[in-house]
Amino acid sequence: MLRFYFNRRIVAGLVAALSILFVLAYLSNENKLRLVANSDSVAHTLDVLFHAERVLSHAINLELGQRGYTITGNDTFLLTYAAARRRWPEELNRLRQLTVDNDLQQSRVNDLQHTLRKLTEFSDSAVQTRKVSRENAIKLNSSLEGKGLLDGVRRIVAAFQAEEHRLLAIRSGRNEIGISRYNRTFILLLVATTLILLLIFYAINVNLRARIRTENRLKIALHEIEDLYDNAPCGYHSLDENGVFVNANSTLCNWLGYKRGELLGKVRFRDIISEADQALFEESFPKFKATGAIYDMEFTLIGKDKRELPVVLSAIAIKDKDGRYLKSRSISIDNTDRKSAEMEIKNLNQELEAFTYSVSHDLRAPLRSIDGYARILQEDYSQKLDAEGERVINVIMNNARRMGKLIDDLLEFARLGRKDLQRVNVDMTGLVNSIKKELLEEQKGRSIEVDVKSLHNAPVDIDMIRQVWINLLANALKYTGKVPHAHIEISSTKSDHSVEYIVKDNGVGFDMAYVSKLFGVFQRLHRPQDFSGTGVGLAIVRRVVEKHDGQVWATGAVNQGASFHFTIPTNNG
Amino acid sequence: MDNNNAVEILLVEDNLDDAGLTIRALKKHNLANNLLHLQDGEEALNYLFSEKVTSIPKVILLDLKMPKVDGIEVLRKLKGDDRKRVIPVVVLTSSKEEKDIVESYKLGVNAYIVKPVDFDKFAKAISEIGFFWLLLNQPPK
């Protein structure tokens, strides 16, 4: 934009300068033509003056020749006389031609002709008279008629010449004004041209400097980009359609131990990955070329020195206008840390699995024995036991069973933590109604109303969410156990991104001061003798809901019921 | 052919207390007359694959977690053998591990029962197993 602006100014300046030069050339030519015309008119005037002078001199010679002959009678004078008499009409004709465009001068030429004719007639008669009588001729001359006619010629010529001088002066004056105007214009235009050229020079200079600055900045930016590409903390490369390297940054080259020249155009990507990854690459590369993108592929790079480097690779394809694959823009991130972390997690998970496996086997067996043998004692030795003995045995059995339940719940809690989500869109109303039916089977004899509204569906893991509903509904049933008429309402509301489910009861409720303890493992707000329980149920609810990226919370007040809420996002990913 | 002394139930269980409870539960319903109790997987395999034993039990109650040879291994050997694979095997274990359940069924177990801690439930489960496999089920000849 800036460059274009300068260019336009420069072009405009050049056009202006050239125009002025053309104007100058035109004016110079005009001036030259004027000068030529002027010198022509001066020459013309001089010509006119010359011929007028000649006419006058012929008139004088005519008179002079006649007088000389009259006085001396010498024929030599007649030669002069005859020559003058013969020539003046020629000269006069010439003069008439030269002043043909001037009416005043033409009338003067006519006057002159008239006067000269009279003079010629007088002279002729004087010469003829002299041939007869000298005295009569002198007498004729003494009449001064000749002199008067010659003076007339002189006067007319003088007037004629004065007029020509006047005309010349006018022409010269006009010419001078033209020349000085021309000179002024010329200088003005010259100055203007000079200024314009200076401006053009300045503009070009500014333009050039801006260009150099931009170029320098570009060079710096280019260098920075190259540096970013080359020395980024991740590998960059590009593969052509055959999977051959067409570009690679220094980081990747260093990882692999290849020089760039050894890679580009020579080595295929499959040549530098592990045997185990070959099938993955064979499968994913055509897919990548078709779809244009691939993300988070795990490969193990094999360096020149056979060193292994696990990387995570993502790539976007560069395609031409027709959508044909040209090359990839690929990024590889060193995955060593993540890999070892993954291994660590795997090991920890294995340990945890071994632990829970052991717990489920080894802790349950002794409990079963305690319960079982206490039962045997009760069955086989009842006649030997008194009431206290019976009570003690019941305490033993109750505790063993309670511990068994605790272990089962804990294992379930641990199991849910490790399980992967399998989301499907679940018919919540149907699910909750079937759970309600199941749980109400165990509550016969109580007055219970469970109102299941029409619930919104959501994408959930059905096994996990079933456990959530069982726990929440079982809780509601348990904590309404002491009210004469239990009322439980299950409903849902839908917002843009999630569904909120609510289980509301009219049971004993809880003190909001302890709400933070509600969802913790082994946290209970009630004594076992009031309400039995292990304190794991709500912890499982929380774990499942959080696994679904939802939230769970509760509100309530002592003896005023409780409501439990959880949300499930509907547009995950 | 049908020997009165032939073993009907083979109980493979390393925990003697557990075995006692199992036997007691079966006895209550008179199902433990022809019961043989072996205490680990090795003993079980030795017994089952010995030349002397010609008859096959109606059911094997197999614990999983045992010293030396565990239940899964016993199951693998039995179900991998052309002659022995017809013997019904019920896994009777404390483990509710998904891994064990899946592995057992893959190997061809006939039933998988998790022993409840509660003795009443345990006794009920054991007697039902006994009734089913000894009286209801028709074994291959």
XYZ file of C-alpha atoms in Angstrom:
714
model
C 0.000 0.000 0.000
C 2.776 2.372 1.010
C 4.850 1.401 -1.998
C 1.961 1.911 -4.356
C 1.359 5.371 -2.893
C 4.958 6.387 -3.544
C 4.924 4.951 -7.002
C 1.867 6.945 -7.904
C 3.469 10.165 -6.746
C 6.629 9.432 -8.662
C 4.751 8.612 -11.841
C 2.640 11.758 -11.464
C 5.823 13.820 -10.983
C 7.433 12.314 -14.036
C 4.359 12.957 -16.138
C 4.312 16.586 -14.921
C 8.032 17.072 -15.654
C 7.694 15.561 -19.107
C 4.617 17.714 -19.828
C 6.515 20.816 -18.832
C 9.410 19.811 -21.079
C 6.981 19.377 -23.956
C 5.486 22.802 -23.251
C 9.014 24.249 -23.164
C 9.883 22.643 -26.484
C 6.676 23.996 -27.984
C 7.301 27.479 -26.640
C 10.913 27.441 -27.887
C 9.720 26.506 -31.318
C 7.131 29.270 -31.246
C 9.812 31.674 -30.165
C 12.132 30.590 -32.930
C 9.371 31.010 -35.491
C 8.704 34.493 -34.110
C 12.364 35.417 -34.308
C 12.540 34.228 -37.904
C 9.374 36.175 -38.745
C 10.828 39.249 -37.084
C 14.118 39.171 -38.949
C 12.135 38.637 -42.157
C 10.119 41.773 -41.491
C 13.271 43.758 -40.642
C 14.878 42.613 -43.878
C 11.724 43.583 -45.681
C 11.724 47.043 -44.166
C 15.386 47.504 -45.047
C 14.590 46.385 -48.577
C 11.751 48.884 -48.782
C 13.974 51.645 -47.375
C 16.736 50.745 -49.827
C 14.451 50.872 -52.830
C 12.899 54.121 -51.629
C 16.421 55.528 -51.412
C 17.112 54.303 -54.905
C 13.971 55.975 -56.197
C 15.114 59.176 -54.541
C 18.625 58.874 -55.943
C 17.200 58.290 -59.461
C 15.067 61.397 -59.044
C 18.143 63.388 -57.964
C 20.235 61.980 -60.833
C 17.435 62.844 -63.247
C 17.434 66.451 -62.076
C 21.247 66.542 -61.732
C 21.796 65.182 -65.272
C 19.328 67.664 -66.763
C 20.864 70.587 -64.910
C 24.412 69.619 -65.826
C 23.469 69.300 -69.459
C 21.543 72.511 -69.316
C 24.556 74.351 -67.921
C 27.333 72.711 -69.881
C 25.664 71.216 -72.903
C 27.986 68.276 -72.350
C 26.394 64.998 -73.438
C 27.982 63.105 -70.567
C 25.301 64.493 -68.326
C 22.704 63.091 -70.634
C 24.016 59.594 -69.891
C 23.282 60.025 -66.181
C 19.970 61.551 -67.032
C 18.954 58.774 -69.347
C 19.980 56.083 -66.887
C 17.928 57.665 -64.091
C 14.945 58.198 -66.372
C 15.040 54.598 -67.454
C 15.451 53.071 -63.968
C 13.136 54.876 -61.612
C 9.940 53.111 -62.799
C 11.576 49.768 -62.105
C 12.451 50.833 -58.608
C 9.051 52.298 -58.039
C 7.398 49.103 -59.219
C 9.562 47.180 -56.827
C 8.506 49.494 -54.061
C 4.861 49.022 -54.998
C 5.267 45.274 -54.827
C 7.012 45.418 -51.482
C 4.274 47.478 -49.855
C 1.344 45.819 -51.515
C -0.209 45.062 -48.098
C -0.077 48.666 -46.950
C -2.699 50.978 -48.457
C -1.142 54.157 -47.103
C 2.263 53.366 -48.588
C 0.574 52.361 -51.852
C -1.027 55.770 -52.091
C 2.370 57.307 -51.399
C 3.872 55.176 -54.154
C 1.149 56.529 -56.451
C 1.930 60.092 -55.340
C 5.591 59.388 -55.947
C 4.862 58.045 -59.424
C 2.786 61.034 -60.197
C 5.448 63.466 -58.997
C 8.254 61.538 -60.719
C 6.364 61.561 -64.002
C 5.951 65.283 -63.703
C 9.648 65.659 -62.921
C 10.527 63.424 -65.886
C 8.230 65.483 -68.156
C 9.842 68.688 -66.860
C 13.340 67.326 -67.338
C 12.501 66.014 -70.796
C 11.194 69.428 -71.836
C 14.260 71.117 -70.282
C 16.647 68.785 -72.209
C 14.743 69.335 -75.472
C 14.766 73.079 -74.877
C 18.546 73.065 -74.228
C 19.166 71.282 -77.464
C 17.622 74.333 -79.128
C 18.572 77.094 -76.764
C 20.724 77.189 -73.663
C 19.191 80.343 -72.517
C 15.647 79.132 -72.709
C 16.688 76.026 -70.839
C 18.289 78.041 -68.068
C 15.187 80.175 -67.944
C 13.056 77.067 -67.654
C 15.225 75.882 -64.811
C 15.050 79.227 -63.160
C 11.312 78.723 -62.772
C 12.345 76.243 -60.013
C 9.624 73.880 -61.161
C 12.143 71.060 -61.255
C 13.457 71.846 -57.844
C 9.910 71.937 -56.466
C 9.097 68.536 -57.983
C 12.325 67.045 -56.640
C 11.577 68.434 -53.228
C 8.113 66.841 -53.551
C 9.846 63.518 -54.293
C 12.130 64.029 -51.319
C 9.153 64.755 -49.051
C 7.159 61.765 -50.192
C 10.168 59.427 -49.845
C 10.900 60.881 -46.402
C 7.278 60.297 -45.361
C 7.414 56.849 -46.900
C 10.590 55.976 -45.062
C 9.291 57.464 -41.817
C 6.272 55.214 -42.087
C 8.455 52.155 -42.656
C 10.639 53.069 -39.640
C 7.514 53.483 -37.561
C 6.229 50.074 -38.619
C 9.602 48.487 -37.865
C 9.614 50.052 -34.413
C 6.162 48.677 -33.674
C 7.130 45.217 -34.878
C 10.400 45.219 -32.888
C 8.608 46.354 -29.744
C 6.011 43.658 -30.056
C 8.732 41.140 -30.616
C 10.647 42.205 -27.550
C 7.563 41.788 -25.359
C 7.116 38.298 -26.799
C 10.739 37.407 -26.116
C 10.734 38.607 -22.544
C 7.411 36.835 -21.875
C 8.917 33.744 -23.382
C 12.006 34.103 -21.194
C 9.939 34.508 -18.028
C 7.756 31.494 -18.841
C 10.825 29.479 -19.741
C 12.533 30.228 -16.443
C 9.363 29.579 -14.478
C 8.807 26.240 -16.137
C 12.460 25.331 -15.712
C 12.239 26.076 -11.990
C 9.029 24.045 -11.768
C 10.655 21.117 -13.554
C 13.650 21.301 -11.272
C 11.360 21.302 -8.224
C 9.374 18.396 -9.520
C 12.515 16.431 -10.275
C 13.801 17.183 -6.777
C 10.505 15.962 -5.305
C 10.681 12.837 -7.425
C 14.200 12.237 -6.234
C 13.063 12.711 -2.637
C 10.106 10.397 -3.095
C 12.260 7.734 -4.716
C 14.735 8.062 -1.915
C 12.065 7.772 0.766
C 10.523 4.873 -1.077
C 13.818 3.115 -1.433
C 14.669 3.625 2.218
C 11.263 2.275 3.264
C 11.832 -0.668 1.004
C 15.244 -1.353 2.460
C 13.822 -1.056 5.975
C 11.015 -3.448 5.098
C 13.474 -5.829 3.536
C 15.590 -5.747 6.656
C 12.582 -6.332 8.849
C 11.544 -9.162 6.554
C 14.989 -10.665 6.813
C 14.838 -10.492 10.603
C 11.322 -11.955 10.668
C 12.375 -14.686 8.260
C 15.337 -15.479 10.415
C 13.120 -15.611 13.487
C 10.654 -17.907 11.785
C 13.448 -20.147 10.571
C 14.884 -20.174 14.061
C 11.477 -21.024 15.521
C 11.049 -23.810 12.984
C 14.526 -25.198 13.377
C 15.095 -24.911 17.085
C 11.582 -25.464 18.410
C 11.400 -27.893 21.340
C 9.525 -30.277 19.065
C 10.209 -31.946 15.751
C 8.748 -30.490 12.554
C 8.796 -32.231 9.234
C 6.957 -32.599 5.958
C 6.353 -35.784 3.989
C 5.513 -36.001 0.308
C 2.815 -38.341 -1.002
C 5.172 -41.299 -0.843
C 5.981 -40.595 2.780
C 9.490 -39.318 1.946
C 10.909 -36.413 3.955
C 10.821 -33.121 2.069
C 11.586 -30.973 5.096
C 12.707 -31.469 8.666
C 13.825 -29.114 11.399
C 17.058 -29.275 13.327
C 15.386 -30.642 16.438
C 14.094 -33.686 14.572
C 17.413 -34.156 12.761
C 19.215 -34.054 16.106
C 16.806 -36.530 17.646
C 17.401 -38.918 14.789
C 21.107 -38.209 14.429
C 20.750 -37.536 10.705
C 22.002 -34.527 8.815
C 19.215 -32.736 6.982
C 20.795 -33.611 3.651
C 20.716 -37.291 4.542
C 16.975 -37.166 5.237
C 15.416 -34.901 2.626
C 14.331 -36.639 -0.569
C 16.004 -39.867 0.538
C 14.516 -41.299 3.707
C 10.923 -42.374 4.152
C 9.168 -41.826 7.465
C 8.596 -45.565 7.775
C 12.378 -46.036 7.655
C 12.821 -44.201 10.941
C 10.055 -45.782 13.013
C 10.086 -49.035 14.931
C 9.027 -52.383 13.476
C 6.003 -52.374 15.765
C 4.802 -49.063 14.318
C 5.012 -50.108 10.639
C 1.464 -51.425 10.478
C 0.125 -48.321 12.214
C 1.870 -46.069 9.691
C 0.770 -48.152 6.703
C -2.786 -47.860 7.901
C -2.806 -44.231 9.006
C -0.814 -42.521 6.224
C -3.339 -43.136 3.411
C -6.106 -42.167 5.814
C -4.231 -38.965 6.643
C -3.782 -38.094 2.966
C -7.509 -38.592 2.414
C -8.816 -36.763 5.477
C -6.119 -34.092 5.658
C -5.442 -34.319 9.381
C -4.313 -36.746 12.014
C -3.815 -36.150 15.713
C -1.881 -37.653 18.621
C -0.472 -40.719 16.892
C 2.129 -42.445 19.016
C 5.256 -43.586 17.191
C 8.649 -44.735 18.344
C 11.369 -43.082 16.281
C 14.548 -45.060 15.666
C 17.658 -42.903 15.376
C 20.681 -43.564 13.189
C 22.378 -45.061 16.251
C 19.274 -47.267 16.875
C 18.308 -45.160 19.858
C 14.537 -45.154 20.465
C 12.489 -42.025 21.057
C 8.750 -42.217 21.666
C 6.874 -39.279 20.134
C 3.329 -38.067 19.747
C 2.704 -36.971 16.181
C 0.033 -34.733 14.721
C -0.152 -33.542 11.133
C -2.191 -31.411 8.761
C -1.996 -31.930 5.009
C -1.187 -29.205 2.481
C -3.315 -29.672 -0.597
C -3.395 -27.918 -3.958
C -6.402 -26.088 -5.411
C -7.894 -29.345 -6.681
C -7.577 -30.947 -3.244
C -4.652 -33.165 -4.196
C -2.239 -33.964 -1.395
C 1.036 -32.065 -1.671
C 2.824 -32.551 1.629
C 2.295 -32.699 5.350
C 2.913 -30.259 8.131
C 3.836 -32.648 10.900
C 4.774 -32.028 14.505
C 6.345 -34.588 16.828
C 6.521 -34.069 20.549
C 8.964 -35.961 22.733
C 6.799 -38.477 24.523
C 9.447 -39.993 26.772
C 8.122 -38.428 29.955
C 4.541 -39.267 29.163
C 5.509 -42.802 28.252
C 7.356 -43.327 31.487
C 4.502 -41.684 33.385
C 2.130 -44.022 31.600
C 4.299 -46.955 32.569
C 4.302 -45.725 36.138
C 0.527 -45.372 36.135
C 0.258 -48.819 34.603
C 2.466 -50.245 37.340
C 0.510 -48.407 40.017
C -2.735 -49.635 38.526
C -1.388 -53.162 38.503
C -0.389 -52.807 42.124
C -3.790 -51.399 42.959
C -5.435 -54.241 41.097
C -3.335 -56.767 42.964
C -4.271 -55.005 46.172
C -8.001 -54.986 45.520
C -7.794 -58.555 44.286
C -6.142 -59.510 47.491
C -8.650 -57.504 49.513
C -11.592 -59.127 47.835
C -10.160 -62.596 48.420
C -8.264 -62.467 51.618
C -10.371 -60.091 53.678
C -13.693 -61.601 52.814
C -12.712 -65.198 53.595
C -11.971 -64.648 57.322
C -15.146 -62.614 57.685
C -17.123 -65.417 56.152
C -15.541 -67.784 58.663
C -16.302 -65.481 61.594
C -19.909 -65.161 60.518
C -20.224 -68.797 59.543
C -18.676 -70.278 62.693
C -20.549 -67.859 64.946
C -23.638 -69.147 63.225
C -22.560 -72.731 63.841
C -22.056 -71.861 67.478
C -25.531 -70.393 67.558
C -27.081 -73.368 65.820
C -25.216 -76.232 67.448
C -24.712 -74.878 70.966
C -27.831 -72.790 71.537
C -28.887 -74.811 74.578
C -25.560 -74.024 76.248
C -25.808 -70.292 75.628
C -27.724 -67.854 77.777
C -29.328 -64.656 76.505
C -26.109 -62.639 76.825
C -24.217 -65.342 74.912
C -26.825 -65.103 72.116
C -26.467 -61.308 72.059
C -22.672 -61.525 71.839
C -22.876 -63.969 68.934
C -25.284 -61.625 67.145
C -22.885 -58.726 67.685
C -20.094 -60.794 66.146
C -22.217 -61.757 63.146
C -23.569 -58.236 62.598
C -20.107 -56.765 62.616
C -18.699 -59.413 60.313
C -21.515 -58.791 57.832
C -21.155 -55.060 58.170
C -17.467 -55.334 57.413
C -18.278 -57.566 54.446
C -20.627 -54.931 53.110
C -17.999 -52.267 53.695
C -15.446 -54.224 51.694
C -17.928 -54.850 48.891
C -18.777 -51.159 48.701
C -15.137 -50.163 48.761
C -14.292 -52.590 45.998
C -17.186 -51.266 43.973
C -15.934 -47.745 44.549
C -12.443 -48.733 43.411
C -13.829 -50.644 40.426
C -15.771 -47.599 39.202
C -12.627 -45.501 39.385
C -10.809 -47.752 36.982
C -13.644 -48.454 34.596
C -13.775 -46.706 31.217
C -16.941 -44.860 30.280
C -19.164 -46.396 27.612
C -21.595 -43.608 26.809
C -24.923 -44.368 25.185
C -28.109 -42.349 25.145
C -30.103 -43.860 27.995
C -33.869 -43.821 28.531
C -33.670 -42.382 32.035
C -37.374 -42.589 32.838
C -37.404 -46.313 32.036
C -34.192 -46.943 33.957
C -35.346 -45.072 37.067
C -38.769 -46.743 37.045
C -37.204 -50.222 36.885
C -34.874 -49.367 39.791
C -37.806 -47.913 41.726
C -39.749 -51.159 41.256
C -36.779 -53.239 42.375
C -36.095 -51.181 45.492
C -39.750 -50.883 46.539
C -39.884 -54.706 46.657
C -37.747 -54.522 49.784
C -39.865 -51.805 51.384
C -43.201 -53.606 51.672
C -45.428 -52.380 54.459
C -44.221 -48.788 54.316
C -46.282 -45.917 53.001
C -44.143 -44.597 50.209
C -44.917 -42.487 47.187
C -42.158 -42.286 44.587
C -43.089 -39.779 41.888
C -40.896 -40.259 38.819
C -41.468 -37.379 36.403
C -40.688 -37.689 32.717
C -36.885 -37.468 32.680
C -34.605 -36.087 29.976
C -32.271 -38.581 28.375
C -28.500 -38.170 28.437
C -25.426 -39.918 27.078
C -24.173 -41.953 30.032
C -22.552 -45.250 30.965
C -25.676 -47.219 31.840
C -24.010 -49.541 34.387
C -22.478 -46.664 36.278
C -25.518 -44.432 36.172
C -27.702 -47.314 37.358
C -25.511 -47.436 40.472
C -26.041 -43.685 40.941
C -29.819 -44.017 40.792
C -29.783 -47.070 43.078
C -27.694 -45.263 45.652
C -29.698 -42.031 45.542
C -33.060 -43.773 45.611
C -31.932 -46.225 48.318
C -30.704 -43.256 50.342
C -34.017 -41.468 49.940
C -35.884 -44.606 50.987
C -33.561 -45.131 53.933
C -33.745 -41.592 55.292
C -37.526 -41.380 54.901
C -37.804 -44.525 57.046
C -38.940 -42.622 60.097
C -41.584 -40.376 58.546
C -45.155 -41.771 58.453
C -45.640 -41.047 54.768
C -42.532 -41.004 52.563
C -42.676 -38.812 49.497
C -39.864 -38.961 46.958
C -39.857 -36.971 43.751
C -37.456 -37.554 40.844
C -37.312 -34.932 38.109
C -34.974 -33.330 35.607
C -34.403 -29.981 33.877
C -32.559 -29.418 30.651
C -30.264 -26.515 29.854
C -28.166 -25.800 26.776
C -25.288 -28.072 27.620
C -26.477 -30.413 30.313
C -29.338 -32.132 32.069
C -29.849 -31.729 35.814
C -31.483 -34.601 37.725
C -33.058 -34.063 41.131
C -34.018 -36.585 43.818
C -36.082 -34.892 46.517
C -37.377 -36.528 49.667
C -39.222 -35.559 52.824
C -36.948 -37.543 55.149
C -34.766 -36.575 58.068
C -32.651 -34.292 55.909
C -29.284 -33.070 57.152
C -27.570 -30.080 58.613
C -26.170 -27.916 55.787
C -23.159 -27.209 58.021
C -21.919 -30.717 57.212
C -22.786 -30.716 53.515
C -19.098 -30.874 52.604
C -18.815 -34.278 54.290
C -21.752 -35.728 52.447
C -19.929 -37.054 49.390
C -16.681 -38.198 51.070
C -15.751 -41.863 51.421
C -16.707 -43.296 54.848
C -18.247 -39.955 55.776
C -21.567 -40.310 57.538
C -23.907 -37.742 59.046
C -25.965 -40.306 60.965
C -25.188 -42.863 63.639
C -25.331 -46.542 62.636
C -28.020 -47.266 65.158
C -30.222 -44.593 63.549
C -29.513 -45.402 59.925
C -27.252 -48.254 58.809
C -24.778 -47.641 56.035
C -21.131 -47.716 55.043
C -20.672 -44.134 53.900
C -19.629 -45.155 50.408
C -22.887 -44.760 48.485
C -22.703 -41.007 47.889
C -18.959 -41.191 47.268
C -19.768 -43.604 44.441
C -22.424 -41.178 43.173
C -19.882 -38.380 43.116
C -17.238 -40.482 41.421
C -19.584 -41.610 38.655
C -21.003 -38.130 38.033
C -17.534 -36.596 37.929
C -16.410 -39.288 35.530
C -19.203 -38.039 33.286
C -17.861 -34.468 33.698
C -20.978 -33.583 35.648
C -21.472 -31.997 39.045
C -23.219 -33.236 42.146
C -24.548 -31.338 45.142
C -27.184 -31.547 47.835
C -29.411 -29.214 49.807
C -31.384 -29.966 52.894
C -32.254 -29.092 56.456
C -32.676 -31.212 59.554
C -36.082 -32.959 59.507
C -37.088 -31.075 56.390
C -35.983 -33.492 53.732
C -33.084 -33.391 51.343
C -32.652 -32.981 47.621
C -29.754 -34.378 45.662
C -28.803 -32.882 42.320
C -26.465 -34.043 39.611
C -25.796 -32.854 36.092
C -24.729 -34.752 32.991
C -23.270 -32.777 30.066
C -25.144 -33.493 26.859
C -22.686 -32.253 24.266
C -19.433 -33.698 25.416
C -16.762 -33.135 22.767
C -20.963 -98.507 36.345
C -22.634 -96.298 38.907
C -20.541 -96.767 41.961
C -22.053 -95.760 45.289
C -18.656 -94.726 46.520
C -17.825 -92.797 43.389
C -17.031 -89.160 44.044
C -20.016 -86.949 43.218
C -18.647 -83.619 44.386
C -14.986 -82.683 44.188
C -14.298 -79.672 46.429
C -10.990 -77.949 45.729
C -10.433 -75.384 48.496
C -7.268 -74.409 50.374
C -9.092 -72.654 53.236
C -10.155 -75.346 55.690
C -12.610 -73.061 57.474
C -14.314 -72.235 54.214
C -14.311 -75.895 53.242
C -15.897 -76.718 56.628
C -18.693 -74.230 56.009
C -19.269 -75.547 52.495
C -19.392 -79.160 53.621
C -21.720 -78.250 56.495
C -24.086 -76.457 54.148
C -24.156 -79.453 51.807
C -24.529 -81.961 54.638
C -27.591 -80.117 55.915
C -29.334 -81.221 52.741
C -27.676 -84.609 52.655
C -25.653 -83.729 49.595
C -22.160 -84.334 50.970
C -22.157 -88.149 51.071
C -19.802 -88.624 48.171
C -17.674 -85.513 48.560
C -13.925 -85.373 48.202
C -12.072 -82.355 49.542
C -8.673 -81.550 48.030
C -6.648 -78.622 49.328
C -4.989 -77.134 46.311
C -4.810 -77.173 42.523
C -1.912 -79.571 42.353
C -3.752 -82.198 44.373
C -6.814 -81.711 42.238
C -4.912 -82.184 38.981
C -3.059 -85.196 40.348
C -6.338 -86.754 41.365
C -8.220 -85.979 38.194
C -5.467 -87.045 35.834
C -4.440 -90.183 37.764
C -4.888 -93.543 35.983
C -6.713 -95.075 38.935
C -9.679 -92.773 38.815
C -12.136 -93.963 36.243
C -15.371 -92.299 37.282
C -15.901 -88.592 36.864
C -17.475 -86.335 39.527
C -20.868 -84.781 38.864
C -19.455 -81.370 39.691
C -16.199 -79.773 40.730
C -16.450 -76.844 43.169
C -13.260 -74.933 42.484
C -11.714 -72.101 44.498
C -9.585 -69.712 42.477
C -6.972 -68.334 44.838
C -4.888 -71.251 46.003
C -1.200 -71.875 46.617
C 0.960 -73.658 44.006
C -1.544 -74.285 41.197
C -4.457 -71.842 41.267
C -8.029 -72.445 40.174
C -7.681 -70.770 36.787
C -4.796 -73.128 35.959
C -6.836 -76.167 37.033
C -9.714 -74.945 34.884
C -7.380 -74.435 31.902
C -6.000 -77.972 32.200
C -9.418 -79.565 32.590
C -11.106 -77.716 29.775
C -8.070 -78.278 27.575
C -8.360 -82.032 27.978
C -10.682 -83.914 25.646
C -11.863 -86.373 28.249
C -12.067 -84.133 31.275
C -13.645 -81.086 29.678
C -17.113 -82.649 30.053
C -16.920 -82.424 33.871
C -19.051 -79.491 35.067
C -16.919 -76.964 36.960
C -18.410 -74.358 39.305
C -16.002 -71.670 40.409
C -16.704 -70.891 44.043
C -14.664 -67.917 45.109
C -14.520 -64.739 47.130
C -13.417 -62.764 44.116
C -15.844 -60.566 42.255
C -13.022 -59.442 39.929
C -14.233 -58.903 36.400
C -10.926 -60.296 35.155
C -11.469 -63.638 36.920
C -15.073 -63.924 35.774
C -14.193 -63.228 32.148
C -11.172 -65.526 32.215
C -13.174 -68.367 33.788
C -15.959 -68.158 31.222
C -13.434 -67.986 28.395
C -11.944 -71.206 29.667
C -15.401 -72.779 29.685
C -16.529 -72.682 33.299
C -20.081 -73.908 33.857
C -20.971 -71.470 36.647
C -19.301 -68.735 38.648
C -20.457 -68.152 42.205
C -19.201 -65.429 44.531
C -19.263 -66.640 48.133
C -21.261 -64.190 50.270
C -19.824 -63.129 53.610
C -23.231 -63.567 55.203
C -23.381 -67.265 56.229
C -27.132 -67.553 55.679
C -26.754 -66.406 52.082
C -23.650 -68.554 51.696
C -25.420 -71.686 52.944
C -28.356 -71.028 50.664
C -26.090 -70.588 47.646
C -24.147 -73.787 48.382
C -27.260 -75.909 48.846
C -28.740 -74.580 45.618
C -25.545 -75.509 43.781
C -25.696 -78.979 45.263
C -29.344 -79.493 44.361
C -28.834 -78.247 40.850
C -25.733 -80.178 39.868
C -26.442 -83.413 41.778
C -30.164 -83.750 41.315
C -31.394 -81.554 38.487
C -28.525 -81.543 36.027
C -28.139 -84.451 33.610
C -24.417 -85.134 33.257
C -22.911 -86.794 30.175
C -22.500 -90.537 30.495
